[in-house]
Structure formats: C-alpha cells, structure tokens
Amino acid sequence: MSTARLGELARSLGHIGAPAWIVGGGVRDALAGCEVADVDIALDGDAAAVARDLSRRHGAARFELSSSFGAWRVQGGRLPATVDITPLQGADIEADLRSRDFTVNAMAFPVSEGDGLFDPLGGASDLAAGRLRLVTDGALASDPVRLLRAARLAAQRGLRPDDEAVHRAR
C-alpha cells in the first residue's frame, strides 16, 4: 500500500496553518486504492477558522456540522473532495485515533510535510488482511451506529469482522 495518494491529497489542501491530519475513511480508502470522495481532518486548533480559510482559498462553501464537536464541512470550489474538519478528540492525534471505531479508520496522515502514515493500532496491516477489528472492546457499545458501519464496510470494502468484533456485535 502506498501513501503517495495521501500525499497528493494533503498537498491539494494547501497550508492549513495548524497541526492537522487526514484521518478515518479517507486514509483507509486511499491506501486501498479506492476513490476518496470525502476527507476528514483532525485538527489541533480552531476548526472554524481553518474552514473559513480553506473555503476562501478554494472558492468553496462552508457550514458548521456540529456545534458540540466543533466540526465544519467545506465543499465544492476547487477542492478535490468534501472536507470535514474537527478538533482533535483527545489530547493529541494518538488519543483521537484511539477513540475511533475500527483500526482501519484509526490511521492518520499529516496534512503538512511530516512523518508519513501514523498507524499506532495496526490499521494498515488489518486493511491489507481484509480484517475489520475494533479499536476498543467498548467501541460498539459507545456508539451503536458503528454496527451499521461495520456492515457497510464488510459489504462495500470486503472487510471481514474479526472474531472479537463479531462477539461484541452480538
């Protein structure tokens, strides 16, 4: 799996002005060689200000997605994909990734020049093996909608839930 597509995507967003990472399904899909239609950005900073700047630079529209999470969406214009920007959910990018659902969605790629793929939970190996593994035992209990996401990932991406995920889903 190559991170070249992630690098191209990060460069297309331009300078964000704060520590920021592409996270979630966009990373998963790029590594799998699939088209990336939407990009989630985890940001150590003010998501509203970054959304405003990104919108201006790309001639795109922006709107608030969630006031409780501080999330914003920027879409259209010259952007290569819809971009959702959310402040880090935790003290740092690793804590953010550890709060996610599946390891294949718990990888990060820096928007600015950086160290490349950050994968503390082995999501790239799970993706290569076609395995859908929960980040934590309580991932489904904390957000039952994740069960639907598991079914969608199994159907659309051919990922097979591991035994523990199946047990927790039951």
PDB file of C-alpha atoms in Angstrom:
ATOM      1  CA  MET A   1       0.000   0.000   0.000  1.00  0.00           C
ATOM      2  CA  SER A   2       1.329   3.384  -0.927  1.00  0.00           C
ATOM      3  CA  THR A   3       0.847   6.706   0.810  1.00  0.00           C
ATOM      4  CA  ALA A   4       1.509   8.629  -2.423  1.00  0.00           C
ATOM      5  CA  ARG A   5      -2.223   9.280  -2.946  1.00  0.00           C
ATOM      6  CA  LEU A   6      -2.465  10.654   0.593  1.00  0.00           C
ATOM      7  CA  GLY A   7       0.471  12.951  -0.081  1.00  0.00           C
ATOM      8  CA  GLU A   8      -1.224  14.281  -3.236  1.00  0.00           C
ATOM      9  CA  LEU A   9      -4.450  14.833  -1.330  1.00  0.00           C
ATOM     10  CA  ALA A  10      -2.657  16.625   1.507  1.00  0.00           C
ATOM     11  CA  ARG A  11      -0.822  18.903  -0.958  1.00  0.00           C
ATOM     12  CA  SER A  12      -4.101  19.737  -2.717  1.00  0.00           C
ATOM     13  CA  LEU A  13      -5.497  21.112   0.552  1.00  0.00           C
ATOM     14  CA  GLY A  14      -2.590  23.513   0.918  1.00  0.00           C
ATOM     15  CA  HIS A  15      -1.306  25.011   4.120  1.00  0.00           C
ATOM     16  CA  ILE A  16      -3.780  24.520   6.991  1.00  0.00           C
ATOM     17  CA  GLY A  17      -1.936  26.721   9.495  1.00  0.00           C
ATOM     18  CA  ALA A  18      -2.267  24.334  12.442  1.00  0.00           C
ATOM     19  CA  PRO A  19      -1.169  20.758  13.112  1.00  0.00           C
ATOM     20  CA  ALA A  20      -3.671  18.679  11.121  1.00  0.00           C
ATOM     21  CA  TRP A  21      -4.047  15.111   9.903  1.00  0.00           C
ATOM     22  CA  ILE A  22      -6.180  13.347   7.321  1.00  0.00           C
ATOM     23  CA  VAL A  23      -7.913  10.603   9.305  1.00  0.00           C
ATOM     24  CA  GLY A  24     -10.601   7.964   9.017  1.00  0.00           C
ATOM     25  CA  GLY A  25     -12.141   6.597   5.856  1.00  0.00           C
ATOM     26  CA  GLY A  26     -10.191   8.866   3.511  1.00  0.00           C
ATOM     27  CA  VAL A  27      -6.926   7.328   4.682  1.00  0.00           C
ATOM     28  CA  ARG A  28      -8.401   3.821   4.505  1.00  0.00           C
ATOM     29  CA  ASP A  29      -9.778   4.325   1.000  1.00  0.00           C
ATOM     30  CA  ALA A  30      -6.613   5.960  -0.369  1.00  0.00           C
ATOM     31  CA  LEU A  31      -4.471   3.112   0.968  1.00  0.00           C
ATOM     32  CA  ALA A  32      -6.885   0.588  -0.571  1.00  0.00           C
ATOM     33  CA  GLY A  33      -6.633   2.338  -3.947  1.00  0.00           C
ATOM     34  CA  CYS A  34     -10.264   3.496  -3.863  1.00  0.00           C
ATOM     35  CA  GLU A  35     -11.561   6.911  -4.830  1.00  0.00           C
ATOM     36  CA  VAL A  36     -11.606   9.366  -1.928  1.00  0.00           C
ATOM     37  CA  ALA A  37     -14.825  11.400  -2.059  1.00  0.00           C
ATOM     38  CA  ASP A  38     -14.618  12.888   1.417  1.00  0.00           C
ATOM     39  CA  VAL A  39     -11.758  13.733   3.719  1.00  0.00           C
ATOM     40  CA  ASP A  40     -11.845  14.026   7.495  1.00  0.00           C
ATOM     41  CA  ILE A  41      -9.312  16.360   9.050  1.00  0.00           C
ATOM     42  CA  ALA A  42      -8.428  16.114  12.750  1.00  0.00           C
ATOM     43  CA  LEU A  43      -7.036  19.469  13.777  1.00  0.00           C
ATOM     44  CA  ASP A  44      -5.117  20.763  16.767  1.00  0.00           C
ATOM     45  CA  GLY A  45      -6.640  24.228  16.527  1.00  0.00           C
ATOM     46  CA  ASP A  46      -9.702  26.264  15.605  1.00  0.00           C
ATOM     47  CA  ALA A  47     -11.764  24.283  13.094  1.00  0.00           C
ATOM     48  CA  ALA A  48     -13.998  27.274  12.254  1.00  0.00           C
ATOM     49  CA  ALA A  49     -11.014  29.448  11.342  1.00  0.00           C
ATOM     50  CA  VAL A  50      -9.425  26.700   9.237  1.00  0.00           C
ATOM     51  CA  ALA A  51     -12.753  26.034   7.471  1.00  0.00           C
ATOM     52  CA  ARG A  52     -13.100  29.748   6.708  1.00  0.00           C
ATOM     53  CA  ASP A  53      -9.563  29.923   5.285  1.00  0.00           C
ATOM     54  CA  LEU A  54      -9.915  26.701   3.271  1.00  0.00           C
ATOM     55  CA  SER A  55     -13.237  27.929   1.895  1.00  0.00           C
ATOM     56  CA  ARG A  56     -11.723  31.241   0.800  1.00  0.00           C
ATOM     57  CA  ARG A  57      -8.632  29.720  -0.817  1.00  0.00           C
ATOM     58  CA  HIS A  58     -10.612  27.110  -2.777  1.00  0.00           C
ATOM     59  CA  GLY A  59     -13.745  29.108  -3.598  1.00  0.00           C
ATOM     60  CA  ALA A  60     -15.784  26.576  -1.655  1.00  0.00           C
ATOM     61  CA  ALA A  61     -18.827  26.685   0.615  1.00  0.00           C
ATOM     62  CA  ARG A  62     -18.595  26.001   4.346  1.00  0.00           C
ATOM     63  CA  PHE A  63     -21.038  25.290   7.146  1.00  0.00           C
ATOM     64  CA  GLU A  64     -20.992  24.040  10.705  1.00  0.00           C
ATOM     65  CA  LEU A  65     -21.675  20.307  11.019  1.00  0.00           C
ATOM     66  CA  SER A  66     -21.769  20.010  14.793  1.00  0.00           C
ATOM     67  CA  SER A  67     -21.523  22.692  17.436  1.00  0.00           C
ATOM     68  CA  SER A  68     -20.996  20.072  20.161  1.00  0.00           C
ATOM     69  CA  PHE A  69     -17.938  18.628  18.361  1.00  0.00           C
ATOM     70  CA  GLY A  70     -16.839  21.904  16.738  1.00  0.00           C
ATOM     71  CA  ALA A  71     -16.961  20.257  13.301  1.00  0.00           C
ATOM     72  CA  TRP A  72     -17.163  22.127   9.989  1.00  0.00           C
ATOM     73  CA  ARG A  73     -17.665  20.999   6.376  1.00  0.00           C
ATOM     74  CA  VAL A  74     -16.064  22.647   3.353  1.00  0.00           C
ATOM     75  CA  GLN A  75     -17.116  21.513  -0.122  1.00  0.00           C
ATOM     76  CA  GLY A  76     -17.159  22.492  -3.756  1.00  0.00           C
ATOM     77  CA  GLY A  77     -14.997  25.050  -5.474  1.00  0.00           C
ATOM     78  CA  ARG A  78     -11.555  23.729  -6.359  1.00  0.00           C
ATOM     79  CA  LEU A  79     -11.424  21.159  -3.556  1.00  0.00           C
ATOM     80  CA  PRO A  80     -10.739  17.579  -4.682  1.00  0.00           C
ATOM     81  CA  ALA A  81     -13.216  16.197  -2.132  1.00  0.00           C
ATOM     82  CA  THR A  82     -15.629  17.251   0.606  1.00  0.00           C
ATOM     83  CA  VAL A  83     -13.586  18.150   3.701  1.00  0.00           C
ATOM     84  CA  ASP A  84     -14.861  17.761   7.274  1.00  0.00           C
ATOM     85  CA  ILE A  85     -12.721  19.495   9.892  1.00  0.00           C
ATOM     86  CA  THR A  86     -12.967  18.551  13.557  1.00  0.00           C
ATOM     87  CA  PRO A  87     -10.791  19.499  16.513  1.00  0.00           C
ATOM     88  CA  LEU A  88      -8.826  16.616  17.984  1.00  0.00           C
ATOM     89  CA  GLN A  89     -10.973  14.375  20.147  1.00  0.00           C
ATOM     90  CA  GLY A  90      -8.413  13.949  22.904  1.00  0.00           C
ATOM     91  CA  ALA A  91      -5.097  15.410  23.978  1.00  0.00           C
ATOM     92  CA  ASP A  92      -3.233  14.525  20.773  1.00  0.00           C
ATOM     93  CA  ILE A  93      -3.605  12.659  17.486  1.00  0.00           C
ATOM     94  CA  GLU A  94      -2.972   9.276  19.110  1.00  0.00           C
ATOM     95  CA  ALA A  95      -5.743   9.833  21.668  1.00  0.00           C
ATOM     96  CA  ASP A  96      -8.035  10.905  18.810  1.00  0.00           C
ATOM     97  CA  LEU A  97      -7.295   7.717  16.876  1.00  0.00           C
ATOM     98  CA  ARG A  98      -7.834   5.570  19.976  1.00  0.00           C
ATOM     99  CA  SER A  99     -11.370   6.993  20.261  1.00  0.00           C
ATOM    100  CA  ARG A 100     -12.363   5.742  16.794  1.00  0.00           C
ATOM    101  CA  ASP A 101     -14.331   2.649  15.778  1.00  0.00           C
ATOM    102  CA  PHE A 102     -12.151   0.294  13.726  1.00  0.00           C
ATOM    103  CA  THR A 103      -8.394   0.123  13.280  1.00  0.00           C
ATOM    104  CA  VAL A 104      -8.764   0.667   9.514  1.00  0.00           C
ATOM    105  CA  ASN A 105     -10.320   4.056  10.382  1.00  0.00           C
ATOM    106  CA  ALA A 106      -7.727   4.865  13.053  1.00  0.00           C
ATOM    107  CA  MET A 107      -4.804   5.942  10.876  1.00  0.00           C
ATOM    108  CA  ALA A 108      -3.582   9.478  10.263  1.00  0.00           C
ATOM    109  CA  PHE A 109      -1.563  11.241   7.580  1.00  0.00           C
ATOM    110  CA  PRO A 110      -0.204  14.761   8.218  1.00  0.00           C
ATOM    111  CA  VAL A 111      -1.632  17.496   6.008  1.00  0.00           C
ATOM    112  CA  SER A 112       1.665  19.385   6.042  1.00  0.00           C
ATOM    113  CA  GLU A 113       5.038  17.787   5.473  1.00  0.00           C
ATOM    114  CA  GLY A 114       5.523  15.214   8.156  1.00  0.00           C
ATOM    115  CA  ASP A 115       6.474  11.697   9.032  1.00  0.00           C
ATOM    116  CA  GLY A 116       4.007   9.953   6.751  1.00  0.00           C
ATOM    117  CA  LEU A 117       1.384   7.476   7.883  1.00  0.00           C
ATOM    118  CA  PHE A 118       0.775   7.333  11.646  1.00  0.00           C
ATOM    119  CA  ASP A 119      -0.741   3.947  12.475  1.00  0.00           C
ATOM    120  CA  PRO A 120      -0.422   3.140  16.193  1.00  0.00           C
ATOM    121  CA  LEU A 121      -3.138   0.449  16.110  1.00  0.00           C
ATOM    122  CA  GLY A 122      -2.113  -1.576  13.062  1.00  0.00           C
ATOM    123  CA  GLY A 123      -4.878  -0.421  10.734  1.00  0.00           C
ATOM    124  CA  ALA A 124      -2.747  -0.754   7.584  1.00  0.00           C
ATOM    125  CA  SER A 125      -1.997  -4.411   8.389  1.00  0.00           C
ATOM    126  CA  ASP A 126      -5.670  -5.054   9.086  1.00  0.00           C
ATOM    127  CA  LEU A 127      -6.628  -3.381   5.800  1.00  0.00           C
ATOM    128  CA  ALA A 128      -4.114  -5.494   3.868  1.00  0.00           C
ATOM    129  CA  ALA A 129      -5.504  -8.623   5.550  1.00  0.00           C
ATOM    130  CA  GLY A 130      -9.121  -7.598   4.853  1.00  0.00           C
ATOM    131  CA  ARG A 131      -9.790  -7.601   8.604  1.00  0.00           C
ATOM    132  CA  LEU A 132     -12.220  -5.333  10.461  1.00  0.00           C
ATOM    133  CA  ARG A 133     -11.023  -5.022  14.049  1.00  0.00           C
ATOM    134  CA  LEU A 134     -12.445  -2.815  16.799  1.00  0.00           C
ATOM    135  CA  VAL A 135     -10.193  -0.184  18.363  1.00  0.00           C
ATOM    136  CA  THR A 136     -11.617  -0.905  21.827  1.00  0.00           C
ATOM    137  CA  ASP A 137     -13.930  -3.502  23.341  1.00  0.00           C
ATOM    138  CA  GLY A 138     -16.497  -0.767  24.020  1.00  0.00           C
ATOM    139  CA  ALA A 139     -16.452   0.800  20.539  1.00  0.00           C
ATOM    140  CA  LEU A 140     -19.856  -0.601  19.529  1.00  0.00           C
ATOM    141  CA  ALA A 141     -21.469  -0.035  22.923  1.00  0.00           C
ATOM    142  CA  SER A 142     -20.405   3.629  22.968  1.00  0.00           C
ATOM    143  CA  ASP A 143     -21.932   4.268  19.524  1.00  0.00           C
ATOM    144  CA  PRO A 144     -24.312   1.570  18.210  1.00  0.00           C
ATOM    145  CA  VAL A 145     -24.373   3.192  14.745  1.00  0.00           C
ATOM    146  CA  ARG A 146     -20.890   1.744  14.344  1.00  0.00           C
ATOM    147  CA  LEU A 147     -22.535  -1.656  13.907  1.00  0.00           C
ATOM    148  CA  LEU A 148     -24.129  -0.363  10.699  1.00  0.00           C
ATOM    149  CA  ARG A 149     -20.747   0.996   9.609  1.00  0.00           C
ATOM    150  CA  ALA A 150     -19.262  -2.480  10.148  1.00  0.00           C
ATOM    151  CA  ALA A 151     -21.896  -3.984   7.852  1.00  0.00           C
ATOM    152  CA  ARG A 152     -21.299  -1.284   5.229  1.00  0.00           C
ATOM    153  CA  LEU A 153     -17.519  -1.776   5.324  1.00  0.00           C
ATOM    154  CA  ALA A 154     -17.982  -5.515   5.011  1.00  0.00           C
ATOM    155  CA  ALA A 155     -20.300  -5.131   2.020  1.00  0.00           C
ATOM    156  CA  GLN A 156     -18.574  -2.260   0.210  1.00  0.00           C
ATOM    157  CA  ARG A 157     -14.910  -2.862   1.016  1.00  0.00           C
ATOM    158  CA  GLY A 158     -14.862  -6.627   1.561  1.00  0.00           C
ATOM    159  CA  LEU A 159     -13.568  -6.323   5.125  1.00  0.00           C
ATOM    160  CA  ARG A 160     -14.353  -9.246   7.429  1.00  0.00           C
ATOM    161  CA  PRO A 161     -15.039  -8.545  11.108  1.00  0.00           C
ATOM    162  CA  ASP A 162     -12.651 -10.468  13.333  1.00  0.00           C
ATOM    163  CA  ASP A 163     -13.990 -12.852  15.991  1.00  0.00           C
ATOM    164  CA  GLU A 164     -13.917 -10.202  18.720  1.00  0.00           C
ATOM    165  CA  ALA A 165     -15.888  -7.709  16.589  1.00  0.00           C
ATOM    166  CA  VAL A 166     -18.490 -10.386  15.833  1.00  0.00           C
ATOM    167  CA  HIS A 167     -18.710 -11.244  19.538  1.00  0.00           C
ATOM    168  CA  ARG A 168     -19.128  -7.568  20.515  1.00  0.00           C
ATOM    169  CA  ALA A 169     -21.715  -7.035  17.757  1.00  0.00           C
ATOM    170  CA  ARG A 170     -23.855  -9.852  19.183  1.00  0.00           C
TER     171      ARG A 170
END
